[in-house]
Coordinates of C-alpha atoms in Angstrom, one line a residue:
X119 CA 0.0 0.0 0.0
X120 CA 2.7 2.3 1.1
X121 CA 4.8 2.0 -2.2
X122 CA 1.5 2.6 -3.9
X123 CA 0.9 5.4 -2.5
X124 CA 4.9 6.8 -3.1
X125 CA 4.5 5.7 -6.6
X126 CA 1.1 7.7 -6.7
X127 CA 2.9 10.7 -5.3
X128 CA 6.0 10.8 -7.4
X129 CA 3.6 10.6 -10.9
X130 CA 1.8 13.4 -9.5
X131 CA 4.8 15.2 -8.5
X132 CA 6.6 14.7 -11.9
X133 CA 2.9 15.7 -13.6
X134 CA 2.9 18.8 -11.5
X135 CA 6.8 20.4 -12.7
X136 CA 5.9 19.6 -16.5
X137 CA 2.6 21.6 -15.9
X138 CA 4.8 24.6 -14.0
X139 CA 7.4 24.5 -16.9
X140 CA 4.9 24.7 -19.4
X141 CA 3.6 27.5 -18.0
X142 CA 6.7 29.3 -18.5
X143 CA 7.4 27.4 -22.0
X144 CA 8.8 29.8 -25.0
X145 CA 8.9 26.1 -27.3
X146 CA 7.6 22.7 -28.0
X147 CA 8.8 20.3 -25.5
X148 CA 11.1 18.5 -28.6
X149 CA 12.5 21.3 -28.7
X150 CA 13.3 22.4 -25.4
X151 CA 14.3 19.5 -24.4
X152 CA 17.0 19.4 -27.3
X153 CA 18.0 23.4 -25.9
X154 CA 18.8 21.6 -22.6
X155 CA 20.3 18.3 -23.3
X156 CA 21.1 18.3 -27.4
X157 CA 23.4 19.5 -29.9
X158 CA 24.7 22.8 -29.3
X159 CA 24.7 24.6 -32.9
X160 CA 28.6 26.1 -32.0
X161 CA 29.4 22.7 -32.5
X162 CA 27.1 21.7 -35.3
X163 CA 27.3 24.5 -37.6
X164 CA 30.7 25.5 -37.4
X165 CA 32.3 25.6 -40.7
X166 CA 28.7 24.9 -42.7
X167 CA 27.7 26.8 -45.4
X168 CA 24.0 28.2 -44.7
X169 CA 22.0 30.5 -47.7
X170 CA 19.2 32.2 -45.6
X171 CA 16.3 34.5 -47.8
X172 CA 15.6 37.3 -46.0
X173 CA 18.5 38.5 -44.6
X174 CA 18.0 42.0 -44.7
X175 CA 15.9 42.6 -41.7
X176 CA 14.2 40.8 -38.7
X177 CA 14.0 37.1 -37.7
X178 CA 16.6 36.5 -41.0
X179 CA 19.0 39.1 -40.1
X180 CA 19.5 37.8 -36.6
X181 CA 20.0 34.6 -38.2
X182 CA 22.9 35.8 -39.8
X183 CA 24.5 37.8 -37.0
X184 CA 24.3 34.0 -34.9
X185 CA 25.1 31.9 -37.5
X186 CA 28.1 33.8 -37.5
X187 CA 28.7 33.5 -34.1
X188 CA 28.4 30.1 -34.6
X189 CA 31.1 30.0 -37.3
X190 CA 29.0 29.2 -40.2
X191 CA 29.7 30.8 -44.3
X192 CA 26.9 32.7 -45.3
X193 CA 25.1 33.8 -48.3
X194 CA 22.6 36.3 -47.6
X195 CA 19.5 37.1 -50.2
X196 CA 17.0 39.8 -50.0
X197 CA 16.0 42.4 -52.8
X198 CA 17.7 45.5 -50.7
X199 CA 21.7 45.0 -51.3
X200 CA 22.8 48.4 -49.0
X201 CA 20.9 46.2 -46.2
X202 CA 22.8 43.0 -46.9
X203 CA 25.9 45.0 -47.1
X204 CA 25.3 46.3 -43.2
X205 CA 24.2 43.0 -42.4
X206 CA 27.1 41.3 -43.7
X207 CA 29.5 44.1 -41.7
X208 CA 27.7 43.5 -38.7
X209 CA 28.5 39.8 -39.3
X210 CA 31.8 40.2 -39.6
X211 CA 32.4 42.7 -36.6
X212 CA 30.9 39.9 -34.6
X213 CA 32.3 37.1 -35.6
X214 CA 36.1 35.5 -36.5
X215 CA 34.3 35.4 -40.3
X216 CA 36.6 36.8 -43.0
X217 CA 34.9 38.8 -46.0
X218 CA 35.2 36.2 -48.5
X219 CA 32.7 33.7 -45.8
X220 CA 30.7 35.9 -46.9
X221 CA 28.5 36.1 -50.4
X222 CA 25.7 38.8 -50.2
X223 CA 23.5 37.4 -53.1
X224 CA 20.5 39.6 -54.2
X225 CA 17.4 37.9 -54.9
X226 CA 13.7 38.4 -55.6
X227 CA 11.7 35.1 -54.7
X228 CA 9.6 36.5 -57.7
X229 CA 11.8 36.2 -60.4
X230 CA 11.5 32.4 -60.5
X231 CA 13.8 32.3 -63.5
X232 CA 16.8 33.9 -61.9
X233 CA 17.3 31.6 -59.5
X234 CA 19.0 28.9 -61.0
X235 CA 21.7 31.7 -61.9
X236 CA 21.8 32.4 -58.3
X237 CA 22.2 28.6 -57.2
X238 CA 24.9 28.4 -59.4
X239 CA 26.5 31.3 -58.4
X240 CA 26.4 30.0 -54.5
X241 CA 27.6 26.9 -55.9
X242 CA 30.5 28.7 -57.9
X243 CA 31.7 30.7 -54.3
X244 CA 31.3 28.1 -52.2
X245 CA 31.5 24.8 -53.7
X246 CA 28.5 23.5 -51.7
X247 CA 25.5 24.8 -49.8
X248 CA 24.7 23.0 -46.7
X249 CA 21.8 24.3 -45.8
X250 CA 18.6 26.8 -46.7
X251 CA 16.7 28.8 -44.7
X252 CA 13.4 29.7 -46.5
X253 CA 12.9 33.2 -44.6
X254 CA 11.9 35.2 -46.9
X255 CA 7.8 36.5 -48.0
X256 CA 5.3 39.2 -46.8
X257 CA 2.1 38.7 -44.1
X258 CA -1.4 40.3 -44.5
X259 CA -3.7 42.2 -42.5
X260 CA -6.8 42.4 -44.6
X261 CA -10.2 40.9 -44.3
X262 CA -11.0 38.9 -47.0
X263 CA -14.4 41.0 -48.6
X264 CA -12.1 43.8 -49.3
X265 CA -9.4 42.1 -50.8
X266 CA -8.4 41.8 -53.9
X267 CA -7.5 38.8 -55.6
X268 CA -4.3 40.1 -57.0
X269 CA -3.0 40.3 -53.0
X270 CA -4.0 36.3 -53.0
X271 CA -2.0 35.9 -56.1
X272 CA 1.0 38.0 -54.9
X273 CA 0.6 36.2 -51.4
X274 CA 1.2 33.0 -53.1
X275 CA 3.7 33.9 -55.6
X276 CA 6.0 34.8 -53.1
X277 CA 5.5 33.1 -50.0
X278 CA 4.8 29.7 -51.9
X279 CA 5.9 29.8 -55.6
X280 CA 9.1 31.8 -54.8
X281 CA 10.3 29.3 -51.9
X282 CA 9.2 26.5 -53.4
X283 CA 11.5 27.0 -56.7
X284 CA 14.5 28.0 -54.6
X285 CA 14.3 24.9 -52.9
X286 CA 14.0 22.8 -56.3
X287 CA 17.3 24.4 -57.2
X288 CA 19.2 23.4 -53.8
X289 CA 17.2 20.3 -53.6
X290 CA 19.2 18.6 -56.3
X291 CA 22.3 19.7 -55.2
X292 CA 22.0 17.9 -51.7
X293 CA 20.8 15.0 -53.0
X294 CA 23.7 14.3 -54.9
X295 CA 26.4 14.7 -51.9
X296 CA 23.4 12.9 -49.9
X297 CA 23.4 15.2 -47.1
X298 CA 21.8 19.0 -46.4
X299 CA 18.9 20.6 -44.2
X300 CA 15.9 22.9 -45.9
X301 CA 14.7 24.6 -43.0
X302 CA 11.4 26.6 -44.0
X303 CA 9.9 29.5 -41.9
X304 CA 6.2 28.8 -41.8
X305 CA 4.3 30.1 -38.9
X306 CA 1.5 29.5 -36.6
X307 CA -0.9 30.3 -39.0
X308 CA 0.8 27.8 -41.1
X309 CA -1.5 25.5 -38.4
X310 CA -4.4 27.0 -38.1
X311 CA -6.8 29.5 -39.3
X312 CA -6.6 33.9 -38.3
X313 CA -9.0 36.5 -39.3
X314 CA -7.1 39.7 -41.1
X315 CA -4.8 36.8 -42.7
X316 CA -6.7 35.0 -45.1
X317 CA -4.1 34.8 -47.9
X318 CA -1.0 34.7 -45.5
X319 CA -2.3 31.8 -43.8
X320 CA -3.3 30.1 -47.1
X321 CA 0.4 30.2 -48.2
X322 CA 2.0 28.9 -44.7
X323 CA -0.7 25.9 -45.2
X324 CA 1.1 25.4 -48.6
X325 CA 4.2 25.3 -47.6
X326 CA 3.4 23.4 -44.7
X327 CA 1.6 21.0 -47.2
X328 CA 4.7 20.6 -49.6
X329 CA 6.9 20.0 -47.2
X330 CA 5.4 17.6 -44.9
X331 CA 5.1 15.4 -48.4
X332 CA 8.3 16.4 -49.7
X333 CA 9.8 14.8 -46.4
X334 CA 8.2 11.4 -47.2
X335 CA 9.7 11.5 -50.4
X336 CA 13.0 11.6 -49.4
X337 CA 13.1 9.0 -47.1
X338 CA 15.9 7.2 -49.1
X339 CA 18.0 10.3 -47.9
X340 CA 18.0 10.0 -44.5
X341 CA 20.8 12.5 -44.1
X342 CA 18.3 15.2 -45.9
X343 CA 16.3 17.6 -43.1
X344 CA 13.2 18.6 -43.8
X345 CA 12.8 21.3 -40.9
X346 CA 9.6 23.9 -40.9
X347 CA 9.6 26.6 -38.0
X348 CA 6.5 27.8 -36.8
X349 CA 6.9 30.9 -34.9
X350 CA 3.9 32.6 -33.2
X351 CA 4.5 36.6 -32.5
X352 CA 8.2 37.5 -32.7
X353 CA 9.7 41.1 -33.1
X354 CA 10.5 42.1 -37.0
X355 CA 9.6 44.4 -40.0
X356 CA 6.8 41.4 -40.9
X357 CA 4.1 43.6 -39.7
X358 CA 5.4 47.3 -41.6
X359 CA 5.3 45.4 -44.9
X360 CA 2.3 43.6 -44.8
X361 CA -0.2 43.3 -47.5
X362 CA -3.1 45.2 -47.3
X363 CA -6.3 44.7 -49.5
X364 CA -4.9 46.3 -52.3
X365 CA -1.3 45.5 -54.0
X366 CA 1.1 48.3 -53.1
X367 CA -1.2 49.8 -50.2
X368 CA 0.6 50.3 -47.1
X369 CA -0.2 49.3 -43.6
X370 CA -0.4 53.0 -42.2
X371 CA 1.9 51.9 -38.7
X372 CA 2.7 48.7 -37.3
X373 CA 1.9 49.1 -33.7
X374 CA 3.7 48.3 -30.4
X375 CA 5.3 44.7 -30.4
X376 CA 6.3 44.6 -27.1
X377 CA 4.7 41.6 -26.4
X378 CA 6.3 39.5 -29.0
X379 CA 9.1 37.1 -28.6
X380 CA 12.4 38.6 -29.0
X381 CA 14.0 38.0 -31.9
X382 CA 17.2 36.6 -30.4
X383 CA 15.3 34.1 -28.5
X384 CA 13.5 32.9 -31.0
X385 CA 16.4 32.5 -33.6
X386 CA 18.7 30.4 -30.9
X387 CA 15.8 28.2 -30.8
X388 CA 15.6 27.9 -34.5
X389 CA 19.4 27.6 -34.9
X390 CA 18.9 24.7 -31.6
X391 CA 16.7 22.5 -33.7
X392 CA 18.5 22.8 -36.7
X393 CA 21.7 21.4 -35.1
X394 CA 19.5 18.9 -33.8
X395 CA 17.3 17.7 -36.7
X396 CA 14.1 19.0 -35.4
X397 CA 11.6 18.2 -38.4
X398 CA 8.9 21.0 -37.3
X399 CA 9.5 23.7 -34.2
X400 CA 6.6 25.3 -32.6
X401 CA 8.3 28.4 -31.1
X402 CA 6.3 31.4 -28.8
X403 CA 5.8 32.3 -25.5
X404 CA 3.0 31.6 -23.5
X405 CA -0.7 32.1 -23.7
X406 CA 0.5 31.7 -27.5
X407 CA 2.3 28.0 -27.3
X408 CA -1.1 26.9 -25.4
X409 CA -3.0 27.8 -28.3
X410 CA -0.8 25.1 -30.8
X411 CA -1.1 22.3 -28.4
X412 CA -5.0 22.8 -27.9
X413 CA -5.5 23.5 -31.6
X414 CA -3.6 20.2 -32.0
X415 CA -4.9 17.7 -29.5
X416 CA -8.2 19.5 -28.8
X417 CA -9.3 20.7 -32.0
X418 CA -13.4 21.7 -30.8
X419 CA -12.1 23.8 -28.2
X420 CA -9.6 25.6 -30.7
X421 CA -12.5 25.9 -33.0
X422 CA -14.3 28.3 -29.9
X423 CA -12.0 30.1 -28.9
X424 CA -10.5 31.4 -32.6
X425 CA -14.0 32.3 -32.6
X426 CA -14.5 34.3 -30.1
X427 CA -11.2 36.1 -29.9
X428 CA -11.4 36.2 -33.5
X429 CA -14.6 37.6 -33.7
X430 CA -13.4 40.7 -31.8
X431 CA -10.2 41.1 -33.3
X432 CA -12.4 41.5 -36.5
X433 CA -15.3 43.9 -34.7
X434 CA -11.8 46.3 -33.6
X435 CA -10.3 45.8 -36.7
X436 CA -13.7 47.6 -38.2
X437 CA -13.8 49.9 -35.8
X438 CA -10.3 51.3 -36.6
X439 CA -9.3 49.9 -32.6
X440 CA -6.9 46.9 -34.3
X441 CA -3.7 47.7 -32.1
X442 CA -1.6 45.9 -34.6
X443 CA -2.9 48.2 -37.8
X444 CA -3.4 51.5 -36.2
X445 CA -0.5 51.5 -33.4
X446 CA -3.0 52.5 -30.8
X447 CA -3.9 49.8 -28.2
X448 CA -7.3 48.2 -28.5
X449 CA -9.8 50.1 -26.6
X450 CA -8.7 53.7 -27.4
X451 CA -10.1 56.2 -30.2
X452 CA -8.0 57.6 -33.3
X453 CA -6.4 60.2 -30.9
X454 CA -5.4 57.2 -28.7
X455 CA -8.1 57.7 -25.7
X456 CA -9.4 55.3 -24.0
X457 CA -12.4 53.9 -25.3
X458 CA -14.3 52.2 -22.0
X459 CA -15.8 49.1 -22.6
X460 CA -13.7 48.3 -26.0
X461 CA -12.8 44.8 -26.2
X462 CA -9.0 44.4 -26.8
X463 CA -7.7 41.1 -28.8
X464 CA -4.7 39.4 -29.1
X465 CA -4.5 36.4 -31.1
X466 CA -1.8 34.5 -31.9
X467 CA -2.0 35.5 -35.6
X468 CA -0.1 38.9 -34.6
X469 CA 2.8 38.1 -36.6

């Protein structure tokens, strides 16, 4: 009876400090545990060669300033060159890297036909590319009556179209050496459904979609990583060049992101489950986290609450109160006063 009882206790215990951790969880548990007890990526990466899209601002620019740390070559892609330029010179202030580790490479995910050129030119600099980091495409915050279909097209052409022909270029290429990690930056609402984000989330399910099948394909390569990242809110110039609901209108002001993840944070995580062949990450802080484990194991309750918050988020959007379009908290006017009884929402689609 007694050892019953002890045996009771120490399940209930050990229940009890994975409930308190979660609480204070910034990952999936795959991945945390691997932060703790895996791979560090100074070991891992040091020495690899790593093309990250994106690398011009936010969650890929602080991939490039620790992937140096970490000792990796880099080539860095993004349309703006004078940014990769002071990206790469940050790089190099921070790391032992010397100016020929690293290529800046412009590119436009768009032009789809370039980008065989640009493979080769990696290829040329180089002599191999270890791994990809699909970071680069543009969010929404539109609802879908008042957008136009050219925003759904331009939505999918980049976020979907443009990564999935950059990866058909690499793909190849690792395939014949037999070794090499694609790691894709989806996001939450790669999972599951947002108002204000009809066409963003369309294109994460895509990519989610192609990848998840392009893993089974390679199982022959079992020295290939299929990795996709799903971040939830995380600090970066995502938001200030969003899609609105007509091509080439701006979003007049991003808001406070204060709340978000930290970008560092988040991109140690990333560069943590690359090093330890993490096939999909789940990466925010809480009540966000919460929300991907009941939308995946409790699906009905998901279903309730995305209604609920979401049907707010839409009612504030309307009324101008949408704290992540107007830069004034939910719940105050267009002068920023406090409007009393003015629901504020946050949903993990802030991204």
């Amino acid at each position: 009876m007694d050892l019953g009882v002890t045996l009771l206790t120490g399940i209930a215990l050990c229940l009890l400090v994975q409930f308190v951790c979660f609480l204070f969880a910034d990952a999936d548990l795959t991945l945390l545990w691997a932060t703790l007890f895996g791979s560090k990526p100074e070991t891992k990466l040091k020495g690899l060669v790593v093309w990250v899209t994106g690398a011009s601002s936010g969650i890929g620019e602080e991939l490039a300033y620790q992937l140096a740390g970490c000792g990796s070559r880099l080539i860095l892609s993004a349309r703006r060159v004078d940014q990769l330029d002071r990206v790469k010179l940050h790089c190099l202030e921070r790391s032992n890297l010397k100016d020929k580790d690293i290529l800046v490479l412009p590119l436009d995910l768009l032009e789809r036909a370039s980008h065989e050129a640009k493979m080769k030119t990696a290829i040329k600099h180089f002599g191999n590319i270890d791994i990809l980091v699909n970071n680069g495409g543009r969010s929404q915050r539109s609802l879908c009556l008042e957008t136009s279909v050219d925003v759904y097209q331009a939505l999918m052409e980049l976020n979907f179209l443009g990564t999935v022909s950059l990866t058909k270029q690499v793909l190849p290429h690792m395939t014949q050496r037999g070794s090499g990690s694609v790691v894709t930056v989806s996001s939450v609402v790669g999972l599951a459904g947002a108002p204000l984000a009809t066409g963003y989330s369309a294109s994460k399910h895509a990519l989610q979609g192609f990848f998840n099948s392009l893993r089974t394909e390679l199982t022959e390569y079992p020295r290939i990583l299929i990795s996709t990242v799903c971040p939830g809110p995380v600090q970066s110039q995502i938001v200030q060049n969003a899609f609105t609901e007509e091509v080439g209108k701006a979003i007049p002001t991003a808001g406070d992101q204060q709340h978000k993840m930290v970008t560092s944070r988040c991109v140690r995580l990333i560069l943590v489950g690359i090093a330890n062949g993490t096939k999909e990450m789940w990466i925010a802080q809480q009540p966000f986290l919460l929300f991907y484990y009941v939308w995946q194991y409790a699906p009905t309750w998901a279903w309730f609450i995305t209604d609920v918050l979401g049907r707010k988020r839409v009612q504030n959007f309307k009324a101008g109160l949408d704290q992540m379009v107007t830069g004034i908290p939910a719940g105050s006017d267009s002068q920023g006063r406090p409007v009393y009884g003015a629901q504020s929402c946050v949903l993990p689609l802030d991204l």
